[in-house]
Amino acid sequence: MKNANPLWKFFCSVKLTVVLLLSLAFTSIIGTVIPQNESPDAYLHAYGAFRYQLLSTLGILDMYHSWWFQGLLLLLTINIVVCSIERLSGSWKLIFTRDPKVRPERFANRSDARTLTDKRNAEELVKVYEPIVARRYGYCKVTRSSEGAVIYGEKGRLSRLGVYIVHLSVILLLIGGLAGSFFGFEGYVNIAEGEATDTIRIRNTGQIHRLDFQIRCDDFSLTLYETGAPKEYRSALTLLEGGQVVKQKDIIVNDPLRYRGINIFQSSYGKLPPEKMPRTETPALGPAEAYTLNFTSRASGMSYTLTAKVGVPVDIPEGLGKFVLMAFEPDAAFRGMDVGAALKGILTPAAGEPVEVLLPLKFANFDKMRGGDVIVSVANQAQEKFTPQQSTEERYYTGLQVTRDPGVWMVYTGFILMIAGCFVTFYLSHQQVCIVIEQLRKNSRVTFAGTTNRNKLAMKNTVEKIFTAMTES
Amino acid sequence: MPMSSSQLLSISTFVFALASFFYIAALIFKTPRLTLPARWAVVAAVAITTGGILLRWVESYQMGIGHAPLSNLYESLVFFAWTAGLIYLFVEFKYKNALIGAFVTPIAFLAMAYASMSPNISDHIQPLVPALKSNWLIAHVAACFFGYAAFAVAFGMSIMYLIKARHPDKDKGITGHIPKLDMLDELTHRMVLFGFLFLTVGIITGAVWANSAWGSYWSWDPKETWSLITWFVYATLLHARLMRGWEGKQIAYLSILGFSAVLFTYFGVNLLPGLHSYGKV
Ligand code: HEM
């Protein structure tokens, strides 16, 4: 190492890399175990005041943005930069030379060098051997001297750049990420059908941000599968600047709208509150202490009628598990659809996870849809059939995610470079072979060896093949 | 009645079991002859699984909810087993050592058995929710599972390495039949390189997908973070090999640590909260 500065040396070491990468791996675990960026109330409730204080001081509640986690990333960045400069300056000449310097003794002295003697003289042998090398190696050079000749071949020299491309890509990702968090934003806005707005709210801080154009939601539509699971959310959007339409597009999840560096994504939706939307009243039972429920076993077809008090578990016959009634809700929603008054409960089957069960009073067959081993329903209720596709006129609002990330092109460049760099590094190699021919008095002595910077096993085979070709010619 | 994809995949579970049984018997009773039926069993299992996956794809179109069979835990486990089997066959063909199979086919078998038999995993074909309708998602899942399967094969070889390393020169008994240490080390390394490349592609396609669905390519949700942890562990392994004194055993331990991280990314994360609900049962 020409530069003796101890700090430089410290940052050159691969040992430091190993330590940093392992530290990053282990500390990253913390943030997956302790929920991040929750409200202080939630933390106080879960951990108590003292531990909340402690975790908050250590930055663990937003650990991926804490000074010490970012510090580890910074150390890694310096490590990569210093190490790459050091190594690249060492191998620059080797990689970019037009006329590589050949040191035959480096090959001839290798322990795996092969030798043979041949009656022909050096010049005749060069004529035979040169095509063998030239066929396999893009670069092939013959040097003649009074003692004999040297045939040198190499290929894949540029593949040595692969690692630097990988390391450069890591740096691009880090810078791109930083640029995004400093100069970008991530916000959201809810827009009712038919309305327009130019203000959004920034995600973590809750600040208001004004766009220089308006977003209008012309229509929102929701399609469901037969099972009631959502199939597609679609918002017809129009962008307006000074009253002029500048862009129109239907967006769905995975197909956002992009305009002047700002991206608009479909992220949620909802129904407008009742005062904005006239609704037919459904006659509903009020909340009560206890309800009469029917439990139907799918296996036996038997139906059992039991009385359930709110909060008290009941055992379902046939060993089908337990059911706890949780609450009465006057205005329940199922996957965003209004289902009217309903009971909520938790069913714990004999085997498997507890599931939340919704029992709309209007629809007796509702729980059949869930496909469980036991079907729960409320006894003595109106027997209306549940149809997932609702026909009544309803007004929705669309929930949009609005983001700007000026670092994203750098990150994507980093992605491409990283994949390309890894491929080059792992699957291409710099191979060199050298045949040294010494002209003796009556015959010639030939030494042959090859080296590579990776995949030595494959190189061994290549050397074997070339040597066989040499002996047979 | 025509056979359903679930039935076909149950059969391939059984054939994977048969292959594991032959390989392990060959290893324990030192009867190399048994590796021949074992190899054909793996070929058959991979072929049947291929059929099962394709049939499932067709079935989903017949149901009117057509999508590539890579959308839930059941389908990803089957894909994992299929890839592990395929990679193993390649290794056996290229390096001509059948006993590696004793350490790899059981992993594929366990994945299939877990997928078909666990009461918590549904083998129903489910419609895709809007967020999962993306070609990036297919690339993402396929690349990740190629990577995971390569890491599984590396894991199997690392276990062999540690067994062999206790008596490297013994040429009798089980250890005598295991390939040489430097070959195992080289093979582990090759597998890790392959896995690292695919995990990298997997994480990147996942980030691109997230960016097209939610507008941010990285949000530190637990599943993302755990795949990054896995990536860090294998990056550590690659760099540790460049340091003097780190080879063989230490690399084998790191490869085992890396595969533990893979398993946690795959199963453990479902115990934590997050966006990747398609992995949940
Ligand atoms: C997340 C960060 C990093 C990633 C993804 C990464 C990736 C890689 C990869 C894929 C290789 C090729 C491995 C192989 O040949 O088997 C490599 C090699 C290397 N890395 Fe890194 N690396 C990172 C950080 C660093 C850092 C901080 C250093 C600083 C010392 C470093 C130093 C090296 C060296 C010296 C090599 C060997 C180059 C050679 O073979 O000539 N890496 N790196």
Coordinates of N, CA and C and ligand atoms in Angstrom, one line a residue, chain A residues 10-18 20-21 24 73 75-84 87 91 160 162-164 166-167 169-171 174 418 421-423 425-426 453-454, chain B residues 189 193 196 200 228 231-232 234-239 241-242, ligand 1:
Chain A
F10 N -7.2 1.7 7.2 CA -8.4 1.2 7.9 C -9.6 1.0 7.0
F11 N -9.8 2.0 6.1 CA -10.9 2.0 5.2 C -10.7 1.1 4.0
C12 N -9.4 0.7 3.8 CA -9.1 -0.2 2.6 C -9.5 -1.7 2.9
S13 N -9.7 -2.0 4.2 CA -9.7 -3.4 4.5 C -11.0 -4.1 4.2
V14 N -10.9 -5.3 3.7 CA -12.1 -6.1 3.5 C -12.7 -6.6 4.8
K15 N -11.8 -6.7 5.8 CA -12.3 -7.1 7.1 C -13.3 -6.1 7.6
L16 N -13.1 -4.9 7.4 CA -14.0 -3.8 7.8 C -15.4 -4.1 7.1
T17 N -15.2 -4.4 5.8 CA -16.5 -4.7 5.0 C -17.3 -5.8 5.6
V18 N -16.6 -6.9 6.0 CA -17.3 -8.0 6.6 C -18.0 -7.6 7.9
L20 N -18.9 -4.6 8.7 CA -20.0 -3.6 8.5 C -21.2 -4.4 7.9
L21 N -21.0 -5.3 7.0 CA -22.1 -6.0 6.4 C -22.9 -6.8 7.4
L24 N -24.8 -4.5 9.7 CA -26.0 -4.0 9.0 C -27.1 -5.1 9.0
L73 N -24.1 3.0 7.2 CA -24.2 3.1 5.7 C -23.1 4.0 5.2
L75 N -20.2 4.6 6.7 CA -18.9 3.9 6.8 C -18.8 2.9 5.6
L76 N -19.8 2.2 5.3 CA -19.8 1.3 4.2 C -19.4 2.0 2.9
T77 N -20.1 3.2 2.7 CA -19.8 4.0 1.5 C -18.3 4.4 1.4
I78 N -17.8 4.9 2.5 CA -16.4 5.3 2.5 C -15.5 4.1 2.2
N79 N -15.9 3.0 2.9 CA -15.2 1.7 2.7 C -15.1 1.3 1.2
I80 N -16.3 1.4 0.6 CA -16.3 1.0 -0.8 C -15.5 2.0 -1.7
V81 N -15.6 3.3 -1.4 CA -14.9 4.2 -2.3 C -13.4 4.1 -2.1
V82 N -13.0 4.1 -0.9 CA -11.5 4.0 -0.6 C -10.9 2.7 -1.2
C83 N -11.6 1.6 -0.9 CA -11.1 0.3 -1.3 C -11.1 0.2 -2.9
S84 N -12.1 0.8 -3.5 CA -12.2 0.7 -5.0 C -11.1 1.6 -5.6
R87 N -7.7 -0.2 -5.2 CA -7.5 -1.4 -6.0 C -7.5 -1.0 -7.5
S91 N -4.8 -1.7 -10.4 CA -5.0 -2.6 -11.6 C -5.3 -1.9 -12.9
R160 N -12.6 -7.7 -15.3 CA -12.1 -7.3 -14.0 C -12.8 -6.0 -13.5
G162 N -15.9 -5.7 -13.5 CA -17.2 -6.0 -13.0 C -17.4 -5.6 -11.5
V163 N -16.4 -6.0 -10.7 CA -16.5 -5.6 -9.3 C -16.7 -4.1 -9.1
Y164 N -16.0 -3.4 -9.9 CA -16.1 -1.9 -9.7 C -17.4 -1.4 -10.1
V166 N -20.2 -3.2 -9.7 CA -21.0 -3.5 -8.6 C -20.9 -2.5 -7.5
H167 N -19.7 -2.2 -7.2 CA -19.5 -1.2 -6.0 C -20.0 0.2 -6.4
S169 N -22.5 0.7 -8.3 CA -23.9 0.7 -8.2 C -24.4 0.8 -6.8
V170 N -23.7 0.2 -5.8 CA -24.1 0.4 -4.4 C -24.1 1.9 -4.1
I171 N -23.0 2.6 -4.5 CA -22.9 4.0 -4.2 C -24.1 4.8 -4.9
L174 N -27.2 4.4 -2.9 CA -27.2 5.2 -1.6 C -27.4 6.7 -1.9
M418 N -25.9 -3.0 -11.1 CA -25.6 -4.0 -10.1 C -25.8 -5.4 -10.8
G421 N -23.1 -5.9 -13.4 CA -21.8 -6.1 -12.7 C -21.7 -7.4 -12.1
C422 N -22.7 -7.8 -11.4 CA -22.7 -9.2 -10.7 C -22.5 -10.2 -11.8
F423 N -23.3 -10.1 -12.9 CA -23.2 -11.1 -13.9 C -21.7 -11.2 -14.5
T425 N -19.0 -10.2 -13.1 CA -18.0 -10.7 -12.1 C -18.1 -12.2 -11.8
F426 N -19.3 -12.7 -11.8 CA -19.5 -14.1 -11.5 C -19.2 -15.0 -12.6
N453 N -8.5 -15.4 -13.0 CA -8.8 -14.7 -11.7 C -10.1 -15.3 -11.0
R454 N -10.8 -16.2 -11.7 CA -11.8 -17.0 -11.1 C -12.2 -18.2 -11.8
Chain B
H189 N -19.5 -22.4 -3.3 CA -19.3 -21.0 -3.8 C -20.0 -20.7 -5.0
L193 N -22.9 -17.9 -5.6 CA -22.8 -16.8 -6.6 C -24.1 -16.8 -7.4
F196 N -26.9 -15.5 -5.3 CA -26.7 -14.1 -5.0 C -27.2 -13.2 -6.2
T200 N -30.4 -10.8 -6.0 CA -30.2 -9.4 -6.4 C -31.3 -9.0 -7.4
L228 N -33.2 -8.2 2.5 CA -32.0 -7.4 2.5 C -31.0 -8.0 3.5
W231 N -29.4 -10.8 1.9 CA -28.5 -10.4 0.9 C -27.2 -9.9 1.6
F232 N -27.3 -9.2 2.7 CA -26.1 -8.8 3.4 C -25.3 -10.0 3.9
Y234 N -25.1 -13.0 2.5 CA -24.4 -13.6 1.4 C -23.3 -12.7 0.9
A235 N -23.5 -11.4 0.9 CA -22.4 -10.4 0.5 C -21.3 -10.6 1.5
T236 N -21.6 -10.8 2.8 CA -20.5 -11.0 3.7 C -19.7 -12.3 3.3
L237 N -20.5 -13.3 3.0 CA -19.8 -14.6 2.6 C -18.8 -14.3 1.4
L238 N -19.3 -13.6 0.4 CA -18.5 -13.4 -0.8 C -17.2 -12.6 -0.4
H239 N -17.3 -11.6 0.5 CA -16.2 -10.8 0.9 C -15.3 -11.6 1.8
R241 N -14.6 -14.6 1.8 CA -13.7 -15.5 1.0 C -12.5 -14.8 0.5
L242 N -12.6 -13.5 0.4 CA -11.4 -12.7 -0.2 C -10.4 -12.5 0.9
Ligands
HEM1 C1 -23.2 -3.7 -0.1 C2 -22.0 -3.5 -0.4 C3 -21.2 -4.4 -1.3 C4 -21.6 -5.3 -2.3 C5 -23.0 -5.6 -2.7 C6 -20.4 -5.8 -2.8 C7 -20.4 -6.8 -3.8 C8 -19.2 -7.4 -4.3 C9 -19.2 -8.5 -5.1 C10 -20.4 -9.1 -5.8 C11 -17.9 -8.9 -5.3 C12 -17.4 -10.1 -6.1 C13 -17.3 -11.2 -5.2 C14 -16.6 -12.4 -5.8 O1 -15.7 -12.1 -6.6 O2 -16.9 -13.5 -5.4 C15 -17.1 -8.1 -4.5 C16 -15.8 -8.1 -4.5 C17 -15.0 -7.3 -3.7 N1 -15.4 -6.3 -2.9 FE1 -17.4 -5.8 -2.5 N2 -19.3 -5.3 -2.2 C18 -19.7 -4.4 -1.3 C19 -19.0 -3.7 -0.4 C20 -17.6 -3.7 -0.4 C21 -16.8 -2.8 0.4 C22 -17.3 -1.8 1.4 C23 -15.5 -3.1 0.1 C24 -14.3 -2.4 0.7 C25 -13.2 -2.9 1.0 C26 -15.5 -4.2 -0.9 C27 -14.3 -4.7 -1.4 C28 -14.3 -5.7 -2.3 C29 -13.1 -6.3 -2.8 C30 -11.7 -5.9 -2.5 C31 -13.6 -7.3 -3.7 C32 -12.7 -8.2 -4.6 C33 -12.3 -7.6 -5.9 C34 -11.5 -8.6 -6.6 O3 -11.8 -9.8 -6.7 O4 -10.5 -8.1 -7.2 N3 -16.8 -4.5 -1.2 N4 -17.9 -7.1 -3.9

